[in-house]
Amino acid sequence: MRRTLSIGLAVAAMAGVVVPAASASTAVPPSLSTVVWGPCPADLTVPELQCSTIKVPVDYRKPDGPTFDLAISRLPSTNPAHRRGVLLTNPGGPGGEGLDYPQVLSFIKLPASVRDAYDVIGFDPRGVGHSAPVTCNLTAAQKAFGNFPRYANDLADITKAAEEAKALAKQCATSKTAPMLPYITTANSARDMDRIRVALGEQKLSYLGYSYGTYLGSVYTTMFPERSDRIVLDSNMGPGGYDFTAMRNFALGLQDRFPDFAKFAAANPKYGLGSTPEQVTAKFYELAARLKRAPVDGIDDNGFRGLTFGNLYGSDNAYVAGAWQDLDTNQPVPPPPGTPADPPDPDNLSSSRLYTICGDSRWPRTIPAYQAAVAVDRVRYPMLGASTANVSPCAYWPSDPVEPPVRIGDHGPSDVLMVQNLRDPGTPLAGALKTRQALGERARMVTVDQGGHGVYLVTRNQCANDTVTAFLATGRRPAHDTTCAG
């Protein structure tokens, strides 16, 4: 999901306290930009984009200690005379590269009024891509394992997941980048964002973040409320970020989203999956049981659940239905349309995700805690719950978080616009509503009566797209929370 709204890039943070202002400080802004723009790294084929690096501390508690280069990019304003400032962007994750994201937004038609108003800024977050990338030395099997633990059909599956999780955590702890473990956190990425603002010579920054990027944006505007200009949060995580609750909520997201697919499949009998939504739902469980006994094309029940969940992120119900049909008739499943020929490094993608989610907050440390969660979620969310509640490497993480999670709050200007699909599998509405409540009068929320992950420019919903564009370009925002028809 290089667009980045990634499948299960998700997990980390229980209740905490706001980071004190002293630890949030990133120094006095210079009067002029200190960034020298030049060509981007050779692996980015984006000719309009300019790139650079800035120095940031490894540990913000030791600002004069070791530093590393944080990679940043710029798509300059198309109308400098009307330029308002900078629009920092994040496509999701954690673990998603963002250096080329300004160009991606241009490709998917970021409106001219927004391009005029801002230099659009991208960056690879710490630990990712060109910004001190981290590793867990993943094996090929671990890279294929994906972002979720295996679906636990019984206690033996939980024991197996625990063994895999413990091995993976040990690999992270003994890798060459293990010294970075305590410092790859959302709070530190927010501090890096403010260092970008400082380096660019801006008094404030605007922001557009998707998926995990909504949590990063919420953390930034909580830590630096007076440095925030126009903040757009699209496909919203709960206020705890990627914690164990968020991981379990993926299963809720699939249950919310699946009825859209079931209606589609029932209305298209050519797929042979059932003539009613109820029959299509029954086919899900039939295929999962059959694939557990006899995988097809290397896809077992765990892979089938992941394939269904991941590809319902978008609106391509036809691909999911076709994949089910192939599995039902023992045929190989083709890759989804648009699969990149040169995807991001799966080791860095998954490793940086783990560094972040395990470093952000404390996870349950005992097997009985996961057994209890699996037992509940297998009943409550039977399609995916026994996977997302299962044991993750965070249970065996070698270091505790160095600071409590940032508590998202309502202190600061009313400058946040949230947009949210009602049936989002990756960031369910239930979590978004909690973030909306936490932000209070700082925010307005636009819900969209549709499924899928991502709203602004990701879908063709004119109501939602126009609302976000107007806010970014003019500052105009709905007076109250509102809903757009699907």
Short mmCIF file of C-alpha atoms in Angstrom, two decimals:
data_model
loop_
_atom_site.label_atom_id
_atom_site.label_comp_id
_atom_site.label_asym_id
_atom_site.label_seq_id
_atom_site.Cartn_x
_atom_site.Cartn_y
_atom_site.Cartn_z
CA MET A 1 0.00 0.00 0.00
CA ARG A 2 2.61 2.35 -1.02
CA ARG A 3 -0.06 4.98 -1.41
CA THR A 4 0.38 4.06 1.82
CA LEU A 5 -2.68 3.41 3.41
CA SER A 6 -1.11 0.11 4.25
CA ILE A 7 -2.81 -3.00 5.42
CA GLY A 8 -1.98 -3.73 8.82
CA LEU A 9 0.63 -1.19 9.49
CA ALA A 10 -0.96 -0.86 12.90
CA VAL A 11 -0.39 -1.03 16.68
CA ALA A 12 0.70 0.89 19.82
CA ALA A 13 -0.32 3.10 22.76
CA MET A 14 -2.31 3.06 25.91
CA ALA A 15 -3.41 6.01 27.97
CA GLY A 16 -0.61 8.43 28.71
CA VAL A 17 0.10 12.03 29.48
CA VAL A 18 0.90 15.00 27.31
CA VAL A 19 4.63 15.32 26.72
CA PRO A 20 5.90 18.32 28.70
CA ALA A 21 6.62 21.44 26.68
CA ALA A 22 10.29 21.31 27.58
CA SER A 23 10.77 17.91 25.94
CA ALA A 24 8.80 19.04 22.88
CA SER A 25 11.08 21.97 22.14
CA THR A 26 13.07 21.85 18.91
CA ALA A 27 14.96 25.14 19.19
CA VAL A 28 14.31 28.71 18.10
CA PRO A 29 13.27 29.07 14.44
CA PRO A 30 15.83 30.70 12.18
CA SER A 31 14.75 33.69 10.16
CA LEU A 32 15.50 32.03 6.84
CA SER A 33 15.50 28.49 5.47
CA THR A 34 18.69 26.55 6.07
CA VAL A 35 17.79 23.84 3.53
CA VAL A 36 19.68 23.51 0.26
CA TRP A 37 17.52 21.73 -2.31
CA GLY A 38 18.95 19.46 -4.98
CA PRO A 39 18.30 16.22 -6.88
CA CYS A 40 16.51 13.35 -5.17
CA PRO A 41 18.11 9.96 -4.52
CA ALA A 42 18.68 7.89 -7.64
CA ASP A 43 16.00 5.35 -6.71
CA LEU A 44 13.28 8.03 -6.95
CA THR A 45 12.23 8.73 -10.55
CA VAL A 46 10.32 11.93 -9.81
CA PRO A 47 11.84 14.73 -11.91
CA GLU A 48 9.77 17.60 -10.47
CA LEU A 49 10.73 16.78 -6.90
CA GLN A 50 13.58 18.47 -5.04
CA CYS A 51 15.28 16.74 -2.12
CA SER A 52 17.55 17.51 0.80
CA THR A 53 18.40 16.32 4.31
CA ILE A 54 18.42 17.93 7.73
CA LYS A 55 20.22 16.85 10.88
CA VAL A 56 18.03 15.66 13.76
CA PRO A 57 19.01 14.21 17.15
CA VAL A 58 18.76 10.48 17.70
CA ASP A 59 17.56 11.24 21.24
CA TYR A 60 15.79 14.57 21.81
CA ARG A 61 16.63 14.33 25.50
CA LYS A 62 20.24 14.77 24.39
CA PRO A 63 20.02 17.46 21.68
CA ASP A 64 23.82 17.77 21.51
CA GLY A 65 24.28 14.02 21.15
CA PRO A 66 24.42 11.85 18.02
CA THR A 67 22.41 12.94 14.97
CA PHE A 68 21.33 11.43 11.67
CA ASP A 69 20.16 12.74 8.31
CA LEU A 70 16.39 12.99 7.85
CA ALA A 71 15.46 12.94 4.16
CA ILE A 72 12.96 15.59 3.02
CA SER A 73 11.50 16.61 -0.33
CA ARG A 74 9.69 19.55 -1.87
CA LEU A 75 7.25 20.12 -4.70
CA PRO A 76 7.40 23.92 -4.95
CA SER A 77 4.32 26.11 -5.06
CA THR A 78 3.01 26.62 -8.59
CA ASN A 79 2.20 30.25 -7.78
CA PRO A 80 4.79 31.70 -5.38
CA ALA A 81 2.98 35.05 -5.31
CA HIS A 82 0.04 33.31 -3.62
CA ARG A 83 2.07 30.87 -1.54
CA ARG A 84 0.76 30.51 2.01
CA GLY A 85 3.45 28.25 3.46
CA VAL A 86 4.33 24.56 3.57
CA LEU A 87 2.07 21.52 3.54
CA LEU A 88 3.82 18.61 5.23
CA THR A 89 2.50 15.21 4.16
CA ASN A 90 2.52 11.65 5.45
CA PRO A 91 0.98 8.71 3.55
CA GLY A 92 0.60 6.31 6.47
CA GLY A 93 2.42 3.40 8.00
CA PRO A 94 4.20 3.32 10.32
CA GLY A 95 6.96 2.14 8.05
CA GLY A 96 5.72 3.90 4.93
CA GLU A 97 8.20 5.95 2.95
CA GLY A 98 7.03 9.49 2.26
CA LEU A 99 9.85 11.13 0.32
CA ASP A 100 8.07 10.76 -3.02
CA TYR A 101 4.59 11.45 -1.63
CA PRO A 102 4.31 15.05 -2.88
CA GLN A 103 4.75 13.69 -6.39
CA VAL A 104 2.20 10.95 -5.73
CA LEU A 105 -0.30 13.61 -4.65
CA SER A 106 0.43 15.52 -7.84
CA PHE A 107 -0.20 12.38 -9.91
CA ILE A 108 -3.58 11.87 -8.24
CA LYS A 109 -4.51 15.46 -9.00
CA LEU A 110 -3.85 17.56 -5.93
CA PRO A 111 -5.95 20.62 -6.91
CA ALA A 112 -4.27 23.67 -8.40
CA SER A 113 -5.53 25.87 -5.57
CA VAL A 114 -3.62 23.72 -3.08
CA ARG A 115 -0.51 23.51 -5.28
CA ASP A 116 -0.57 27.32 -5.52
CA ALA A 117 -0.91 27.79 -1.77
CA TYR A 118 1.90 25.53 -0.57
CA ASP A 119 5.27 24.04 -1.09
CA VAL A 120 4.26 20.39 -0.64
CA ILE A 121 6.77 18.69 1.64
CA GLY A 122 7.47 14.97 1.99
CA PHE A 123 9.83 13.09 4.28
CA ASP A 124 10.93 9.59 5.13
CA PRO A 125 10.23 9.28 8.88
CA ARG A 126 13.09 8.23 11.14
CA GLY A 127 14.03 4.60 10.64
CA VAL A 128 12.44 4.50 7.19
CA GLY A 129 13.78 4.56 3.63
CA HIS A 130 16.46 7.23 3.33
CA SER A 131 16.26 8.34 6.99
CA ALA A 132 18.54 6.00 8.96
CA PRO A 133 16.65 2.84 7.91
CA VAL A 134 16.34 0.14 10.56
CA THR A 135 16.25 -3.63 10.19
CA CYS A 136 15.18 -6.76 12.03
CA ASN A 137 17.02 -9.04 9.57
CA LEU A 138 13.74 -10.61 8.46
CA THR A 139 13.87 -14.00 6.77
CA ALA A 140 11.92 -14.62 3.57
CA ALA A 141 9.23 -16.42 5.57
CA GLN A 142 8.97 -13.54 8.02
CA LYS A 143 8.67 -11.04 5.18
CA ALA A 144 5.79 -13.08 3.80
CA PHE A 145 4.23 -13.34 7.23
CA GLY A 146 2.72 -9.88 6.90
CA ASN A 147 1.62 -7.42 9.51
CA PHE A 148 -0.73 -9.58 11.56
CA PRO A 149 -0.11 -12.67 13.69
CA ARG A 150 -1.54 -15.91 12.37
CA TYR A 151 -5.20 -16.67 12.91
CA ALA A 152 -5.48 -18.71 16.10
CA ASN A 153 -7.90 -21.58 15.69
CA ASP A 154 -6.81 -23.11 19.01
CA LEU A 155 -4.34 -22.75 21.88
CA ALA A 156 -1.61 -24.43 19.84
CA ASP A 157 -1.83 -21.62 17.29
CA ILE A 158 -1.34 -19.04 20.06
CA THR A 159 1.71 -20.93 21.31
CA LYS A 160 3.13 -21.03 17.79
CA ALA A 161 2.50 -17.32 17.30
CA ALA A 162 4.27 -16.61 20.59
CA GLU A 163 7.32 -18.54 19.46
CA GLU A 164 7.42 -16.66 16.16
CA ALA A 165 6.90 -13.33 17.93
CA LYS A 166 9.69 -14.01 20.44
CA ALA A 167 12.13 -14.93 17.66
CA LEU A 168 11.30 -11.83 15.68
CA ALA A 169 11.68 -9.53 18.70
CA LYS A 170 15.09 -11.09 19.39
CA GLN A 171 16.17 -10.44 15.81
CA CYS A 172 15.23 -6.78 16.16
CA ALA A 173 17.11 -6.58 19.47
CA THR A 174 20.28 -8.06 17.99
CA SER A 175 20.26 -6.33 14.61
CA LYS A 176 22.87 -3.76 13.59
CA THR A 177 20.30 -0.97 14.09
CA ALA A 178 19.20 -2.14 17.56
CA PRO A 179 20.71 0.97 19.24
CA MET A 180 17.89 2.95 17.54
CA LEU A 181 15.16 0.84 19.20
CA PRO A 182 14.17 3.34 21.92
CA TYR A 183 14.14 6.32 19.56
CA ILE A 184 11.93 5.27 16.63
CA THR A 185 8.69 6.64 18.06
CA THR A 186 5.76 8.74 16.93
CA ALA A 187 6.59 11.50 19.42
CA ASN A 188 10.13 11.74 18.04
CA SER A 189 8.78 11.81 14.47
CA ALA A 190 6.56 14.72 15.52
CA ARG A 191 9.64 16.48 16.89
CA ASP A 192 11.37 15.77 13.57
CA MET A 193 8.43 17.44 11.82
CA ASP A 194 8.98 20.55 13.86
CA ARG A 195 12.69 20.45 13.02
CA ILE A 196 11.62 20.44 9.35
CA ARG A 197 9.50 23.51 10.01
CA VAL A 198 12.43 25.22 11.70
CA ALA A 199 14.84 24.33 8.87
CA LEU A 200 12.40 25.71 6.28
CA GLY A 201 12.15 28.98 8.17
CA GLU A 202 8.39 28.70 8.67
CA GLN A 203 6.49 29.99 11.69
CA LYS A 204 3.78 27.35 11.18
CA LEU A 205 3.11 24.30 9.06
CA SER A 206 0.01 22.79 7.52
CA TYR A 207 -0.35 19.04 7.31
CA LEU A 208 -2.09 16.30 5.33
CA GLY A 209 -1.83 12.82 6.83
CA TYR A 210 -3.53 9.52 6.05
CA SER A 211 -4.08 6.45 8.24
CA TYR A 212 -1.19 6.21 10.74
CA GLY A 213 -0.37 9.70 9.51
CA THR A 214 -3.48 10.90 11.33
CA TYR A 215 -2.02 9.76 14.62
CA LEU A 216 1.29 11.40 13.78
CA GLY A 217 -0.57 14.61 12.89
CA SER A 218 -2.63 14.46 16.09
CA VAL A 219 0.52 14.00 18.13
CA TYR A 220 2.23 16.91 16.35
CA THR A 221 -0.64 19.32 16.82
CA THR A 222 -0.96 18.27 20.48
CA MET A 223 2.75 18.81 21.14
CA PHE A 224 3.03 21.95 19.01
CA PRO A 225 -0.46 23.50 18.87
CA GLU A 226 0.72 27.04 18.17
CA ARG A 227 2.92 25.85 15.30
CA SER A 228 -0.02 24.19 13.53
CA ASP A 229 -1.79 25.95 10.68
CA ARG A 230 -4.31 23.84 8.73
CA ILE A 231 -4.30 20.17 9.77
CA VAL A 232 -6.12 17.51 7.70
CA LEU A 233 -6.44 14.00 9.15
CA ASP A 234 -7.80 11.43 6.69
CA SER A 235 -8.84 7.89 7.81
CA ASN A 236 -8.36 8.36 11.48
CA MET A 237 -6.80 6.14 14.10
CA GLY A 238 -7.99 6.24 17.67
CA PRO A 239 -6.25 8.62 20.09
CA GLY A 240 -3.98 5.84 21.39
CA GLY A 241 -2.38 5.33 17.98
CA TYR A 242 -1.13 1.85 17.10
CA ASP A 243 -1.69 0.14 20.42
CA PHE A 244 -3.13 -3.29 21.16
CA THR A 245 -6.63 -1.84 21.02
CA ALA A 246 -5.98 -0.49 17.53
CA MET A 247 -4.61 -3.84 16.41
CA ARG A 248 -7.75 -5.59 17.62
CA ASN A 249 -9.88 -2.97 15.89
CA PHE A 250 -8.71 -4.17 12.48
CA ALA A 251 -11.06 -7.10 12.99
CA LEU A 252 -13.89 -4.68 13.73
CA GLY A 253 -12.96 -2.84 10.54
CA LEU A 254 -13.34 -5.97 8.42
CA GLN A 255 -16.73 -6.73 9.99
CA ASP A 256 -17.80 -3.13 9.19
CA ARG A 257 -16.56 -3.30 5.60
CA PHE A 258 -17.49 -6.84 4.60
CA PRO A 259 -21.23 -6.23 3.98
CA ASP A 260 -20.32 -3.92 1.06
CA PHE A 261 -18.43 -6.77 -0.58
CA ALA A 262 -21.11 -9.34 0.22
CA LYS A 263 -23.73 -7.19 -1.54
CA PHE A 264 -21.46 -6.80 -4.57
CA ALA A 265 -20.71 -10.51 -4.85
CA ALA A 266 -24.38 -11.47 -4.42
CA ALA A 267 -25.35 -9.02 -7.18
CA ASN A 268 -22.80 -10.59 -9.57
CA PRO A 269 -23.63 -14.29 -9.89
CA LYS A 270 -20.80 -14.83 -12.40
CA TYR A 271 -18.45 -15.28 -9.43
CA GLY A 272 -20.49 -18.18 -8.04
CA LEU A 273 -20.12 -17.04 -4.43
CA GLY A 274 -23.78 -16.94 -3.51
CA SER A 275 -26.96 -15.17 -4.53
CA THR A 276 -27.52 -13.36 -1.21
CA PRO A 277 -25.17 -11.52 1.15
CA GLU A 278 -25.78 -14.26 3.71
CA GLN A 279 -24.61 -16.92 1.26
CA VAL A 280 -21.49 -14.91 0.42
CA THR A 281 -20.74 -14.60 4.14
CA ALA A 282 -21.14 -18.35 4.55
CA LYS A 283 -18.76 -18.85 1.61
CA PHE A 284 -16.09 -16.90 3.53
CA TYR A 285 -16.14 -19.39 6.39
CA GLU A 286 -16.38 -22.36 4.03
CA LEU A 287 -13.30 -21.24 2.09
CA ALA A 288 -11.35 -20.47 5.28
CA ALA A 289 -12.04 -23.95 6.63
CA ARG A 290 -11.16 -25.64 3.34
CA LEU A 291 -7.93 -23.67 2.87
CA LYS A 292 -6.83 -24.51 6.40
CA ARG A 293 -6.99 -28.18 5.42
CA ALA A 294 -5.66 -27.79 1.86
CA PRO A 295 -3.99 -24.50 0.81
CA VAL A 296 -4.34 -23.39 -2.83
CA ASP A 297 -1.47 -21.63 -4.63
CA GLY A 298 0.29 -21.30 -1.25
CA ILE A 299 -2.71 -19.54 0.30
CA ASP A 300 -4.01 -21.08 3.52
CA ASP A 301 -6.83 -19.84 5.75
CA ASN A 302 -4.56 -17.19 7.26
CA GLY A 303 -3.54 -15.94 3.83
CA PHE A 304 -7.15 -15.95 2.67
CA ARG A 305 -8.26 -13.79 5.56
CA GLY A 306 -5.37 -11.39 4.90
CA LEU A 307 -6.08 -11.28 1.16
CA THR A 308 -9.71 -10.42 1.82
CA PHE A 309 -8.96 -7.79 4.43
CA GLY A 310 -6.12 -6.13 2.56
CA ASN A 311 -7.93 -5.85 -0.75
CA LEU A 312 -11.09 -4.46 0.78
CA TYR A 313 -9.02 -1.40 1.67
CA GLY A 314 -9.92 -0.07 -1.76
CA SER A 315 -13.06 -0.26 -3.83
CA ASP A 316 -12.00 -3.11 -6.12
CA ASN A 317 -14.59 -5.64 -5.00
CA ALA A 318 -14.15 -7.37 -8.36
CA TYR A 319 -10.58 -8.41 -7.55
CA VAL A 320 -11.58 -9.93 -4.21
CA ALA A 321 -14.51 -11.76 -5.80
CA GLY A 322 -12.27 -13.06 -8.57
CA ALA A 323 -9.65 -14.22 -6.07
CA TRP A 324 -12.30 -16.07 -4.08
CA GLN A 325 -13.55 -17.69 -7.26
CA ASP A 326 -10.01 -18.81 -8.14
CA LEU A 327 -9.49 -20.30 -4.68
CA ASP A 328 -12.90 -21.96 -4.78
CA THR A 329 -11.95 -23.69 -8.04
CA ASN A 330 -8.33 -24.49 -7.02
CA GLN A 331 -6.81 -21.95 -9.41
CA PRO A 332 -3.79 -19.68 -8.81
CA VAL A 333 -4.61 -16.14 -7.71
CA PRO A 334 -3.10 -13.28 -9.74
CA PRO A 335 -1.59 -10.28 -7.93
CA PRO A 336 -3.89 -7.30 -7.36
CA PRO A 337 -4.01 -4.70 -10.13
CA GLY A 338 -1.48 -1.94 -9.64
CA THR A 339 0.98 -4.12 -7.70
CA PRO A 340 4.30 -2.24 -8.01
CA ALA A 341 7.06 -3.93 -9.97
CA ASP A 342 9.58 -2.57 -7.47
CA PRO A 343 7.87 -2.52 -4.06
CA PRO A 344 9.50 -1.00 -0.96
CA ASP A 345 12.02 -3.12 0.91
CA PRO A 346 9.81 -5.44 2.98
CA ASP A 347 12.46 -5.79 5.67
CA ASN A 348 12.66 -2.06 6.34
CA LEU A 349 8.90 -1.63 5.93
CA SER A 350 8.03 -4.25 8.54
CA SER A 351 11.01 -3.57 10.79
CA SER A 352 10.41 0.17 11.10
CA ARG A 353 6.75 -0.55 11.76
CA LEU A 354 7.70 -2.81 14.67
CA TYR A 355 10.23 -0.34 16.04
CA THR A 356 7.50 2.31 16.11
CA ILE A 357 4.52 0.42 17.44
CA CYS A 358 6.49 -1.46 20.09
CA GLY A 359 8.38 1.67 21.11
CA ASP A 360 5.31 3.88 21.37
CA SER A 361 3.51 2.04 24.16
CA ARG A 362 3.48 -0.98 26.40
CA TRP A 363 1.81 -4.18 25.13
CA PRO A 364 0.50 -7.15 27.14
CA ARG A 365 3.44 -9.29 28.24
CA THR A 366 1.73 -12.55 29.25
CA ILE A 367 0.37 -15.34 27.08
CA PRO A 368 -2.85 -15.61 29.14
CA ALA A 369 -3.66 -11.99 28.24
CA TYR A 370 -3.53 -12.86 24.54
CA GLN A 371 -5.44 -16.10 25.07
CA ALA A 372 -8.24 -14.14 26.70
CA ALA A 373 -8.25 -11.53 23.93
CA VAL A 374 -8.33 -14.19 21.21
CA ALA A 375 -11.19 -16.02 22.92
CA VAL A 376 -13.25 -12.83 23.02
CA ASP A 377 -12.45 -11.59 19.52
CA ARG A 378 -12.88 -14.97 17.82
CA VAL A 379 -16.55 -14.67 18.83
CA ARG A 380 -16.95 -10.93 18.52
CA TYR A 381 -15.16 -10.52 15.16
CA PRO A 382 -14.97 -14.05 13.74
CA MET A 383 -13.50 -13.12 10.35
CA LEU A 384 -10.21 -11.74 11.68
CA GLY A 385 -10.40 -11.34 15.45
CA ALA A 386 -8.38 -14.42 16.38
CA SER A 387 -5.53 -13.06 14.28
CA THR A 388 -5.39 -9.42 15.35
CA ALA A 389 -5.73 -10.33 19.06
CA ASN A 390 -2.95 -12.91 18.84
CA VAL A 391 0.61 -12.53 20.15
CA SER A 392 2.82 -9.94 18.44
CA PRO A 393 6.57 -9.25 18.79
CA CYS A 394 5.73 -6.27 21.01
CA ALA A 395 4.96 -8.80 23.76
CA TYR A 396 8.69 -9.61 23.88
CA TRP A 397 10.14 -6.21 23.01
CA PRO A 398 13.58 -5.77 24.61
CA SER A 399 13.04 -2.20 25.84
CA ASP A 400 10.21 -0.35 27.51
CA PRO A 401 8.97 2.94 26.00
CA VAL A 402 11.26 5.80 27.01
CA GLU A 403 8.30 8.12 27.58
CA PRO A 404 4.53 7.76 27.99
CA PRO A 405 2.35 8.10 24.89
CA VAL A 406 1.18 11.59 24.01
CA ARG A 407 -2.38 12.09 25.19
CA ILE A 408 -4.27 13.70 22.31
CA GLY A 409 -6.09 16.74 23.66
CA ASP A 410 -8.12 19.83 22.85
CA HIS A 411 -5.66 22.55 23.85
CA GLY A 412 -4.89 24.84 20.92
CA PRO A 413 -6.51 26.61 17.97
CA SER A 414 -9.51 25.20 16.13
CA ASP A 415 -7.58 24.20 13.02
CA VAL A 416 -8.16 20.46 12.44
CA LEU A 417 -10.35 18.87 9.75
CA MET A 418 -10.98 15.11 10.02
CA VAL A 419 -12.39 13.10 7.10
CA GLN A 420 -13.53 9.51 7.56
CA ASN A 421 -15.34 6.77 5.65
CA LEU A 422 -18.11 5.16 7.67
CA ARG A 423 -16.93 1.66 6.76
CA ASP A 424 -13.14 1.86 6.81
CA PRO A 425 -11.49 -1.53 7.44
CA GLY A 426 -8.11 -0.16 8.48
CA THR A 427 -9.14 2.71 10.72
CA PRO A 428 -12.70 1.94 11.82
CA LEU A 429 -15.17 4.70 12.60
CA ALA A 430 -15.22 3.70 16.29
CA GLY A 431 -11.60 4.79 16.73
CA ALA A 432 -12.05 7.95 14.67
CA LEU A 433 -14.93 9.06 16.88
CA LYS A 434 -12.72 8.74 19.95
CA THR A 435 -10.08 10.95 18.34
CA ARG A 436 -12.79 13.44 17.39
CA GLN A 437 -13.90 13.53 21.03
CA ALA A 438 -10.32 13.94 22.25
CA LEU A 439 -9.69 16.91 19.95
CA GLY A 440 -12.89 18.62 21.07
CA GLU A 441 -13.48 22.08 19.60
CA ARG A 442 -10.15 21.97 17.83
CA ALA A 443 -11.68 19.74 15.15
CA ARG A 444 -14.52 19.32 12.71
CA MET A 445 -15.27 15.91 11.22
CA VAL A 446 -16.67 14.98 7.81
CA THR A 447 -17.93 11.40 7.58
CA VAL A 448 -18.53 9.82 4.19
CA ASP A 449 -21.14 7.12 3.63
CA GLN A 450 -18.89 4.65 1.87
CA GLY A 451 -16.38 1.89 2.52
CA GLY A 452 -12.65 1.69 1.97
CA HIS A 453 -9.53 3.27 3.42
CA GLY A 454 -8.80 6.85 2.41
CA VAL A 455 -11.02 9.71 1.31
CA TYR A 456 -9.31 12.83 -0.05
CA LEU A 457 -8.24 12.27 -3.68
CA VAL A 458 -8.42 8.51 -3.01
CA THR A 459 -12.13 8.36 -3.86
CA ARG A 460 -14.29 10.40 -6.22
CA ASN A 461 -16.55 11.73 -3.51
CA GLN A 462 -16.93 15.32 -4.65
CA CYS A 463 -18.46 16.51 -1.39
CA ALA A 464 -15.53 15.32 0.70
CA ASN A 465 -12.84 16.31 -1.80
CA ASP A 466 -14.24 19.82 -2.18
CA THR A 467 -14.48 20.26 1.60
CA VAL A 468 -10.82 19.33 2.15
CA THR A 469 -9.62 21.42 -0.79
CA ALA A 470 -11.51 24.48 0.46
CA PHE A 471 -10.03 24.10 3.93
CA LEU A 472 -6.45 23.75 2.70
CA ALA A 473 -6.73 26.52 0.11
CA THR A 474 -8.86 29.08 1.95
CA GLY A 475 -9.20 27.94 5.57
CA ARG A 476 -12.95 27.53 5.12
CA ARG A 477 -14.19 24.62 7.25
CA PRO A 478 -17.66 23.29 8.11
CA ALA A 479 -19.17 25.06 11.12
CA HIS A 480 -20.27 21.69 12.48
CA ASP A 481 -19.53 18.03 11.89
CA THR A 482 -21.20 16.89 8.69
CA THR A 483 -21.79 13.86 6.48
CA CYS A 484 -21.27 13.40 2.74
CA ALA A 485 -23.44 10.89 0.85
CA GLY A 486 -21.62 7.99 -0.74
#
